[in-house]
XYZ file of N, CA and C in Angstrom:
672
model
N 8.710 121.779 46.190
C 8.176 122.241 47.453
C 7.687 123.672 47.319
N 6.633 124.008 48.034
C 6.103 125.368 47.991
C 5.969 125.889 49.419
N 6.597 127.025 49.678
C 6.425 127.707 50.952
C 5.577 128.944 50.697
N 4.329 128.888 51.118
C 3.386 129.975 50.897
C 3.558 131.057 51.957
N 3.574 132.334 51.562
C 3.650 133.417 52.548
C 2.504 133.387 53.549
N 1.358 132.884 53.104
C 0.185 132.865 53.984
C 0.016 131.539 54.718
N 0.359 130.433 54.043
C 0.072 129.111 54.600
C 1.287 128.399 55.159
N 2.484 128.900 54.826
C 3.697 128.196 55.220
C 3.985 127.055 54.266
N 4.729 126.022 54.705
C 5.046 124.891 53.830
C 3.786 124.136 53.397
N 3.655 123.924 52.089
C 2.510 123.188 51.541
C 3.043 121.998 50.753
N 2.575 120.815 51.075
C 3.044 119.592 50.418
C 2.568 119.520 48.972
N 3.388 118.955 48.074
C 2.944 118.728 46.697
C 1.685 117.867 46.622
N 1.513 116.974 47.610
C 0.315 116.132 47.620
C -0.950 116.953 47.832
N -0.782 118.198 48.275
C -1.910 119.101 48.476
C -2.080 120.034 47.283
N -0.998 120.734 46.901
C -1.179 121.769 45.880
C -1.211 121.235 44.452
N -0.642 120.057 44.203
C -0.700 119.507 42.845
C -2.134 119.100 42.470
N -2.837 118.315 43.312
C -4.232 117.989 42.958
C -5.114 119.225 42.822
N -4.886 120.231 43.678
C -5.688 121.453 43.580
C -5.389 122.184 42.275
N -4.129 122.204 41.878
C -3.755 122.844 40.611
C -4.392 122.137 39.433
N -4.469 120.801 39.516
C -5.111 120.035 38.439
C -6.604 120.351 38.370
N -7.251 120.431 39.543
C -8.684 120.728 39.566
C -8.988 122.103 38.971
N -8.097 123.070 39.229
C -8.312 124.441 38.773
C -7.841 124.673 37.342
N -7.263 123.640 36.724
C -6.768 123.786 35.355
C -5.470 124.557 35.259
N -4.734 124.649 36.382
C -3.490 125.429 36.413
C -2.244 124.576 36.223
N -2.407 123.262 36.217
C -1.228 122.401 36.235
C -0.327 122.571 35.005
N -0.843 122.840 33.796
C 0.080 123.075 32.678
C 0.998 124.282 32.918
N 0.451 125.350 33.513
C 1.273 126.527 33.817
C 2.285 126.220 34.915
N 1.844 125.524 35.957
C 2.745 125.159 37.049
C 3.849 124.235 36.533
N 3.466 123.246 35.734
C 4.444 122.303 35.204
C 5.457 122.967 34.294
N 5.006 123.887 33.452
C 5.910 124.583 32.557
C 6.893 125.442 33.339
N 6.401 126.117 34.384
C 7.272 126.930 35.234
C 8.314 126.056 35.926
N 7.879 124.911 36.449
C 8.791 124.020 37.162
C 9.881 123.491 36.235
N 9.504 123.073 35.030
C 10.482 122.563 34.073
C 11.480 123.641 33.679
N 10.989 124.821 33.348
C 11.871 125.903 32.921
C 12.827 126.296 34.042
N 12.305 126.405 35.260
C 13.138 126.791 36.403
C 14.202 125.744 36.696
N 13.811 124.481 36.701
C 14.752 123.411 37.013
C 15.871 123.323 35.977
N 15.507 123.399 34.699
C 16.519 123.333 33.634
C 17.452 124.535 33.712
N 16.888 125.727 33.899
C 17.704 126.949 33.964
C 18.689 126.904 35.139
N 18.225 126.478 36.304
C 19.086 126.471 37.477
C 20.154 125.382 37.400
N 19.801 124.222 36.838
C 20.816 123.176 36.657
C 21.874 123.607 35.658
N 21.446 124.346 34.630
C 22.403 124.887 33.655
C 23.325 125.895 34.329
N 22.782 126.743 35.198
C 23.595 127.717 35.904
C 24.667 127.043 36.757
N 24.329 125.895 37.336
C 25.266 125.172 38.189
C 26.216 124.282 37.393
N 26.029 124.204 36.084
C 26.887 123.369 35.251
C 26.663 121.883 35.435
N 25.515 121.514 35.972
C 25.262 120.104 36.226
C 25.088 119.297 34.949
N 24.712 119.963 33.872
C 24.554 119.239 32.612
C 25.881 118.727 32.081
N 26.990 119.231 32.621
C 28.311 118.772 32.201
C 28.882 117.714 33.132
N 28.123 117.365 34.182
C 28.595 116.379 35.144
C 28.254 114.971 34.674
N 29.248 114.096 34.634
C 29.019 112.716 34.226
C 28.068 112.035 35.212
N 27.076 111.378 34.685
C 26.141 110.643 35.524
C 24.967 111.447 36.006
N 24.972 112.769 35.761
C 23.868 113.593 36.246
C 22.705 113.568 35.274
N 21.496 113.401 35.831
C 20.260 113.518 35.053
C 19.255 114.286 35.911
N 18.656 115.310 35.353
C 17.638 116.088 36.037
C 16.275 115.433 35.852
N 15.590 115.129 36.952
C 14.249 114.559 36.882
C 13.217 115.613 37.248
N 12.204 115.753 36.407
C 11.141 116.739 36.630
C 9.800 116.023 36.541
N 8.959 116.234 37.544
C 7.639 115.615 37.539
C 6.728 116.257 36.492
N 5.943 115.417 35.837
C 4.991 115.875 34.828
C 3.626 115.287 35.166
N 2.626 116.124 35.228
C 1.269 115.632 35.460
C 0.765 114.911 34.216
N 0.033 113.810 34.387
C -0.561 113.139 33.215
C -1.405 114.085 32.369
N -1.969 115.104 33.007
C -2.781 116.078 32.272
C -1.930 116.834 31.260
N -0.675 117.121 31.624
C 0.202 117.866 30.718
C 0.472 117.093 29.434
N 0.563 115.776 29.550
C 0.874 114.941 28.393
C -0.184 115.106 27.311
N -1.396 115.377 27.722
C -2.490 115.498 26.753
C -2.559 116.877 26.108
N -1.757 117.840 26.590
C -1.760 119.182 26.010
C -1.129 119.154 24.618
N -1.735 119.813 23.659
C -1.276 119.734 22.270
C 0.109 120.345 22.060
N 0.482 121.305 22.908
C 1.768 121.977 22.718
C 2.845 121.488 23.682
N 2.592 120.387 24.381
C 3.525 119.954 25.420
C 4.916 119.662 24.865
N 5.002 118.880 23.802
C 6.307 118.514 23.244
C 7.065 119.755 22.780
N 6.380 120.651 22.093
C 7.023 121.871 21.612
C 7.527 122.718 22.775
N 6.774 122.754 23.870
C 7.187 123.528 25.039
C 8.431 122.939 25.683
N 8.493 121.618 25.775
C 9.673 120.967 26.346
C 10.898 121.241 25.480
N 10.754 121.094 24.167
C 11.878 121.343 23.264
C 12.324 122.798 23.335
N 11.365 123.712 23.489
C 11.697 125.132 23.591
C 12.546 125.414 24.825
N 12.202 124.778 25.951
C 12.991 124.953 27.181
C 14.422 124.461 26.974
N 14.564 123.297 26.363
C 15.902 122.755 26.110
C 16.709 123.675 25.200
N 16.074 124.167 24.152
C 16.781 125.011 23.185
C 17.183 126.350 23.785
N 16.278 126.968 24.536
C 16.572 128.284 25.112
C 17.721 128.226 26.113
N 17.790 127.146 26.868
C 18.838 127.035 27.885
C 20.029 126.195 27.406
N 19.965 125.750 26.145
C 21.046 124.925 25.590
C 21.345 123.739 26.506
N 20.290 123.067 26.855
C 20.379 121.941 27.786
C 20.189 120.640 27.010
N 21.069 119.663 27.178
C 20.977 118.419 26.398
C 19.808 117.547 26.816
N 19.093 117.024 25.838
C 17.935 116.189 26.120
C 18.274 114.954 26.924
N 19.466 114.384 26.715
C 19.829 113.159 27.428
C 20.061 113.389 28.920
N 20.117 114.660 29.336
C 20.278 114.987 30.757
C 18.948 115.318 31.423
N 17.847 115.004 30.756
C 16.520 115.293 31.305
C 15.691 114.017 31.383
N 15.046 113.829 32.527
C 14.138 112.715 32.737
C 12.792 113.275 33.186
N 11.732 112.949 32.461
C 10.399 113.408 32.812
C 9.652 112.279 33.511
N 9.179 112.540 34.733
C 8.495 111.535 35.531
C 6.984 111.745 35.455
N 6.305 110.806 34.840
C 4.852 110.868 34.705
C 4.237 110.009 35.797
N 3.385 110.607 36.615
C 2.787 109.886 37.736
C 1.732 108.912 37.248
N 1.833 107.679 37.713
C 0.829 106.667 37.391
C -0.487 107.055 38.040
N -1.565 106.951 37.301
C -2.862 107.412 37.798
C -3.983 106.616 37.154
N -5.013 106.344 37.941
C -6.168 105.640 37.387
C -6.966 106.534 36.451
N -6.683 107.847 36.491
C -7.415 108.792 35.646
C -6.727 109.002 34.302
N -5.653 108.271 34.062
C -4.892 108.477 32.836
C -4.463 107.134 32.277
N -4.570 106.968 30.979
C -4.127 105.735 30.344
C -3.186 106.053 29.193
N -2.331 105.086 28.884
C -1.419 105.258 27.757
C -2.168 104.976 26.463
N -2.896 105.967 25.982
C -3.561 105.802 24.707
C -2.590 106.147 23.584
N -3.064 106.098 22.357
C -2.195 106.339 21.204
C -1.559 107.713 21.260
N -2.317 108.728 21.658
C -1.803 110.090 21.742
C -0.674 110.193 22.759
N -0.862 109.618 23.944
C 0.159 109.679 24.988
C 1.439 108.968 24.557
N 1.274 107.806 23.934
C 2.447 107.065 23.478
C 3.189 107.841 22.392
N 2.453 108.498 21.508
C 3.089 109.304 20.467
C 3.911 110.440 21.072
N 3.352 111.097 22.088
C 4.061 112.191 22.759
C 5.359 111.680 23.380
N 5.291 110.563 24.054
C 6.474 110.029 24.720
C 7.533 109.578 23.727
N 7.096 109.037 22.616
C 8.076 108.629 21.605
C 8.734 109.849 20.974
N 8.006 110.943 20.803
C 8.605 112.174 20.292
C 9.653 112.715 21.264
N 9.353 112.645 22.546
C 10.309 113.107 23.554
C 11.569 112.244 23.549
N 11.394 110.955 23.407
C 12.548 110.049 23.432
C 13.401 110.191 22.170
N 12.814 110.685 21.089
C 13.605 110.953 19.889
C 14.637 112.043 20.145
N 14.382 112.883 21.141
C 15.321 113.937 21.547
C 16.231 113.435 22.676
N 16.213 112.124 22.911
C 17.008 111.453 23.941
C 16.553 111.782 25.358
N 15.356 112.350 25.496
C 14.791 112.601 26.817
C 14.315 111.273 27.400
N 14.634 111.041 28.665
C 14.213 109.818 29.327
C 12.819 110.015 29.928
N 12.091 108.901 30.064
C 10.747 108.928 30.631
C 10.684 107.924 31.778
N 10.123 108.362 32.900
C 9.932 107.467 34.041
C 8.453 107.388 34.382
N 8.016 106.204 34.783
C 6.655 106.012 35.278
C 6.729 106.072 36.793
N 6.224 107.176 37.370
C 6.316 107.405 38.810
C 5.188 106.668 39.533
N 5.466 106.300 40.805
C 4.491 105.589 41.640
C 4.026 104.298 40.980
N 4.964 103.589 40.355
C 4.633 102.336 39.680
C 4.046 101.342 40.680
N 2.973 100.680 40.274
C 2.329 99.691 41.109
C 1.088 100.188 41.808
N 0.738 101.458 41.582
C -0.421 102.027 42.284
C -1.557 102.415 41.359
N -1.371 102.294 40.035
C -2.389 102.829 39.132
C -2.761 101.926 37.998
N -2.535 102.420 36.774
C -3.190 101.834 35.612
C -2.383 100.802 34.844
N -1.060 100.740 35.025
C -0.259 99.881 34.154
C -0.549 98.408 34.452
N -0.569 97.614 33.421
C -0.824 96.188 33.571
C 0.383 95.411 33.078
N 0.528 94.185 33.572
C 1.703 93.393 33.256
C 1.825 93.120 31.757
N 0.700 92.919 31.092
C 0.766 92.544 29.683
C 1.122 93.721 28.781
N 1.001 94.963 29.284
C 1.380 96.126 28.475
C 2.698 96.738 28.921
N 3.249 96.238 30.030
C 4.450 96.846 30.600
C 5.612 96.869 29.613
N 5.799 95.791 28.894
C 6.952 95.690 27.991
C 6.919 96.756 26.904
N 5.728 97.135 26.473
C 5.622 98.075 25.360
C 5.445 99.527 25.782
N 5.404 99.797 27.079
C 5.291 101.183 27.523
C 6.539 101.952 27.111
N 6.393 103.127 26.515
C 7.554 103.893 26.046
C 8.223 104.661 27.181
N 8.689 103.922 28.205
C 9.360 104.544 29.344
C 10.689 103.834 29.592
N 11.587 104.551 30.270
C 12.917 104.013 30.563
C 13.039 103.499 31.989
N 12.293 104.136 32.912
C 12.397 103.799 34.325
C 11.014 103.536 34.919
N 10.966 102.628 35.876
C 9.791 102.423 36.715
C 10.190 102.833 38.127
N 9.419 103.714 38.720
C 9.775 104.275 40.021
C 8.728 103.863 41.053
N 9.160 103.208 42.133
C 8.228 102.705 43.133
C 7.640 103.851 43.962
N 6.493 103.590 44.551
C 5.908 104.518 45.508
C 6.610 104.305 46.848
N 6.856 105.365 47.608
C 7.685 105.263 48.803
C 7.088 104.370 49.894
N 5.783 104.139 49.867
C 5.188 103.256 50.877
C 5.685 101.815 50.737
N 6.191 101.441 49.559
C 6.714 100.097 49.372
C 8.060 99.902 50.072
N 8.694 101.002 50.468
C 10.016 100.938 51.099
C 9.951 101.313 52.574
N 8.897 102.004 52.986
C 8.829 102.622 54.315
C 9.125 101.642 55.445
N 8.624 100.413 55.374
C 8.825 99.438 56.455
C 9.432 98.151 55.914
N 10.201 98.279 54.846
C 10.672 97.089 54.131
C 11.627 96.246 54.962
N 12.352 96.858 55.911
C 13.295 96.089 56.710
C 12.581 95.146 57.688
N 11.298 95.395 57.928
C 10.534 94.562 58.868
C 9.444 93.743 58.182
N 9.412 93.746 56.877
C 8.306 93.114 56.156
C 8.850 92.280 55.001
N 8.848 90.972 55.166
C 9.392 90.087 54.135
C 8.559 90.142 52.862
N 7.239 90.423 53.009
C 6.391 90.527 51.817
C 6.822 91.712 50.957
N 7.087 92.865 51.588
C 7.532 94.033 50.832
C 8.858 93.767 50.142
N 9.730 93.034 50.796
C 11.017 92.697 50.176
C 10.812 91.844 48.923
N 9.940 90.849 49.039
C 9.666 90.004 47.878
C 8.936 90.788 46.793
N 8.046 91.696 47.214
C 7.310 92.521 46.258
C 8.268 93.399 45.459
N 9.241 94.007 46.145
C 10.222 94.836 45.452
C 11.062 93.990 44.496
N 11.446 92.809 44.954
C 12.217 91.904 44.094
C 11.419 91.559 42.834
N 10.132 91.285 42.988
C 9.275 90.962 41.849
C 9.169 92.152 40.888
N 9.007 93.353 41.438
C 8.934 94.547 40.601
C 10.227 94.743 39.813
N 11.359 94.493 40.466
C 12.647 94.633 39.783
C 12.763 93.617 38.646
N 12.331 92.386 38.900
C 12.379 91.357 37.868
C 11.485 91.727 36.680
N 10.297 92.243 36.960
C 9.392 92.668 35.890
C 10.005 93.810 35.090
N 10.589 94.769 35.784
C 11.204 95.902 35.104
C 12.330 95.438 34.190
N 13.186 94.583 34.706
C 14.341 94.123 33.927
C 13.901 93.251 32.748
N 12.853 92.454 32.946
C 12.343 91.628 31.842
C 11.797 92.499 30.722
N 11.299 93.694 31.082
C 10.761 94.631 30.090
C 11.818 95.617 29.613
N 13.088 95.358 29.969
C 14.217 96.193 29.556
C 14.097 97.621 30.102
N 13.710 97.709 31.382
C 13.604 99.000 32.045
C 14.351 98.944 33.377
N 14.650 100.110 33.944
C 15.335 100.194 35.221
C 14.332 100.490 36.327
N 14.612 99.985 37.531
C 13.737 100.228 38.670
C 14.388 101.216 39.631
N 13.622 102.241 40.004
C 14.070 103.250 40.965
C 13.284 103.046 42.254
N 13.991 102.824 43.358
C 13.338 102.661 44.658
C 13.329 104.013 45.370
N 12.136 104.486 45.704
C 11.987 105.801 46.322
C 11.661 105.654 47.802
N 12.128 106.623 48.604
C 11.769 106.652 50.018
C 12.769 106.005 50.948
N 13.996 105.779 50.498
C 15.018 105.155 51.342
C 15.533 106.173 52.361
N 15.506 105.787 53.645
C 15.901 106.717 54.703
C 16.972 106.166 55.632
N 17.280 104.873 55.548
C 18.256 104.283 56.468
C 19.238 103.404 55.703
N 20.439 103.158 56.288
C 21.394 102.259 55.640
C 20.827 100.856 55.426
N 20.017 100.385 56.361
C 19.453 99.041 56.219
C 18.481 98.971 55.057
N 17.639 99.995 54.912
C 16.732 100.035 53.770
C 17.516 100.059 52.462
N 18.590 100.844 52.432
C 19.427 100.920 51.232
C 19.962 99.549 50.857
N 20.504 98.829 51.834
C 21.071 97.505 51.556
C 20.002 96.547 51.043
N 18.800 96.623 51.615
C 17.728 95.694 51.230
C 17.249 95.978 49.807
N 17.023 97.246 49.459
C 16.497 97.536 48.119
C 17.534 97.230 47.043
N 18.807 97.441 47.342
C 19.838 97.098 46.353
C 19.957 95.589 46.205
N 19.859 94.867 47.327
C 19.943 93.408 47.273
C 18.777 92.806 46.508
N 17.639 93.490 46.508
C 16.450 92.971 45.831
C 16.260 93.536 44.431
N 17.303 94.159 43.862
C 17.289 94.444 42.437
C 17.092 95.873 41.993
N 16.945 96.826 42.925
C 16.774 98.218 42.503
C 18.023 98.707 41.777
N 17.821 99.415 40.686
C 18.947 99.947 39.910
C 19.388 101.317 40.413
N 18.428 102.106 40.877
C 18.705 103.437 41.407
C 17.899 103.629 42.685
N 18.397 104.514 43.540
C 17.791 104.711 44.844
C 17.629 106.203 45.113
N 16.492 106.549 45.729
C 16.204 107.941 46.060
C 15.643 108.010 47.472
N 15.952 109.093 48.189
C 15.365 109.249 49.514
C 16.163 110.162 50.417
N 15.623 110.416 51.599
C 16.263 111.316 52.545
C 17.555 110.759 53.122
N 17.831 109.472 52.906
C 19.121 108.923 53.320
C 20.254 109.676 52.629
N 20.009 110.106 51.395
C 21.012 110.835 50.638
C 20.893 112.334 50.858
N 19.664 112.844 50.814
C 19.459 114.274 51.004
C 17.984 114.575 51.169
N 17.645 115.511 52.061
C 16.270 116.010 52.096
C 16.053 116.963 50.930
N 14.835 117.429 50.690
C 14.614 118.444 49.657
C 15.450 119.690 49.957
N 16.038 120.282 48.931
C 16.929 121.437 49.093
C 16.445 122.618 48.278
N 16.686 123.813 48.792
C 16.483 125.009 47.988
C 17.647 125.135 47.010
N 17.524 126.059 46.060
C 18.608 126.274 45.095
C 19.897 126.679 45.812
N 19.798 127.557 46.808
C 20.983 128.005 47.548
C 21.625 126.852 48.307
N 20.802 126.000 48.918
C 21.334 124.845 49.641
C 22.013 123.866 48.695
N 21.407 123.653 47.533
C 21.993 122.753 46.543
C 23.346 123.269 46.075
N 23.436 124.567 45.841
C 24.700 125.147 45.394
C 25.820 124.866 46.402
N 25.494 124.969 47.706
C 26.505 124.750 48.741
C 26.919 123.286 48.843
N 26.054 122.373 48.408
C 26.332 120.949 48.555
C 26.800 120.277 47.261
N 27.082 121.063 46.237
C 27.449 120.481 44.947
C 28.671 119.580 45.035
N 29.595 119.888 45.930
C 30.815 119.092 46.019
C 30.523 117.649 46.374
N 29.409 117.411 47.066
C 29.057 116.037 47.420
C 28.752 115.221 46.177
N 28.161 115.861 45.174
C 27.874 115.150 43.929
C 29.131 115.004 43.088
N 29.918 116.045 43.024
C 31.099 116.049 42.155
C 32.136 115.030 42.599
N 32.208 114.735 43.903
C 33.220 113.827 44.404
C 32.697 112.422 44.663
N 31.437 112.162 44.280
C 30.849 110.840 44.530
C 31.535 109.788 43.676
N 31.567 108.576 44.213
C 32.154 107.472 43.447
C 31.343 107.223 42.186
N 31.987 106.976 41.035
C 31.252 106.778 39.779
C 30.281 105.618 39.826
N 30.528 104.634 40.681
C 29.652 103.457 40.736
C 28.510 103.613 41.717
N 28.472 104.752 42.424
C 27.389 104.951 43.402
C 26.046 105.004 42.701
N 25.017 104.520 43.380
C 23.667 104.545 42.825
C 22.854 105.565 43.604
N 22.191 106.479 42.888
C 21.476 107.550 43.550
C 19.983 107.246 43.553
């Protein structure tokens, strides 16, 4: 989230595309990764069982020649374990998994870094290539969950996505859950992990620090 002194709150859906157009997204992405890893290390979250830090990565960043080295440098400087990091690459019609992209992702996974395909179902991935994509998680777009309690088609669609993910040996993350009923429906239809304001709205670092006890005391079998 970005709160601009001049503009006030600005949605990522606004400033991320603008950053990509201006060629600033590699700098923004590097800052976001470094900040997130450093602050999670300060809070000791890397030592918490079940914790994984997810950081969004623009498809443009994947094509940068120094991307892998930059990610490894962040981990090394902050002494942060690779297995506690998940990089979420947004699905986009402007980006394809070519040989270079797949090589980058396989290098990251050699360091035990997890890879998620964000907004799955809205862009370029095809069923016949899904099994071979070098990713660990498929993450739904929140519009697939927004009215799921009133839409039997969306429920079946989510179930189908979960079946496809599991057949390809990947986990499905349902995003945008805001109510107990939505939570029950997405879990019943095969989601492995759940994200949304039902659990927490976006938090500042100070707010997160105050709420850490909620994570530390959570049941080990809970799905986030």
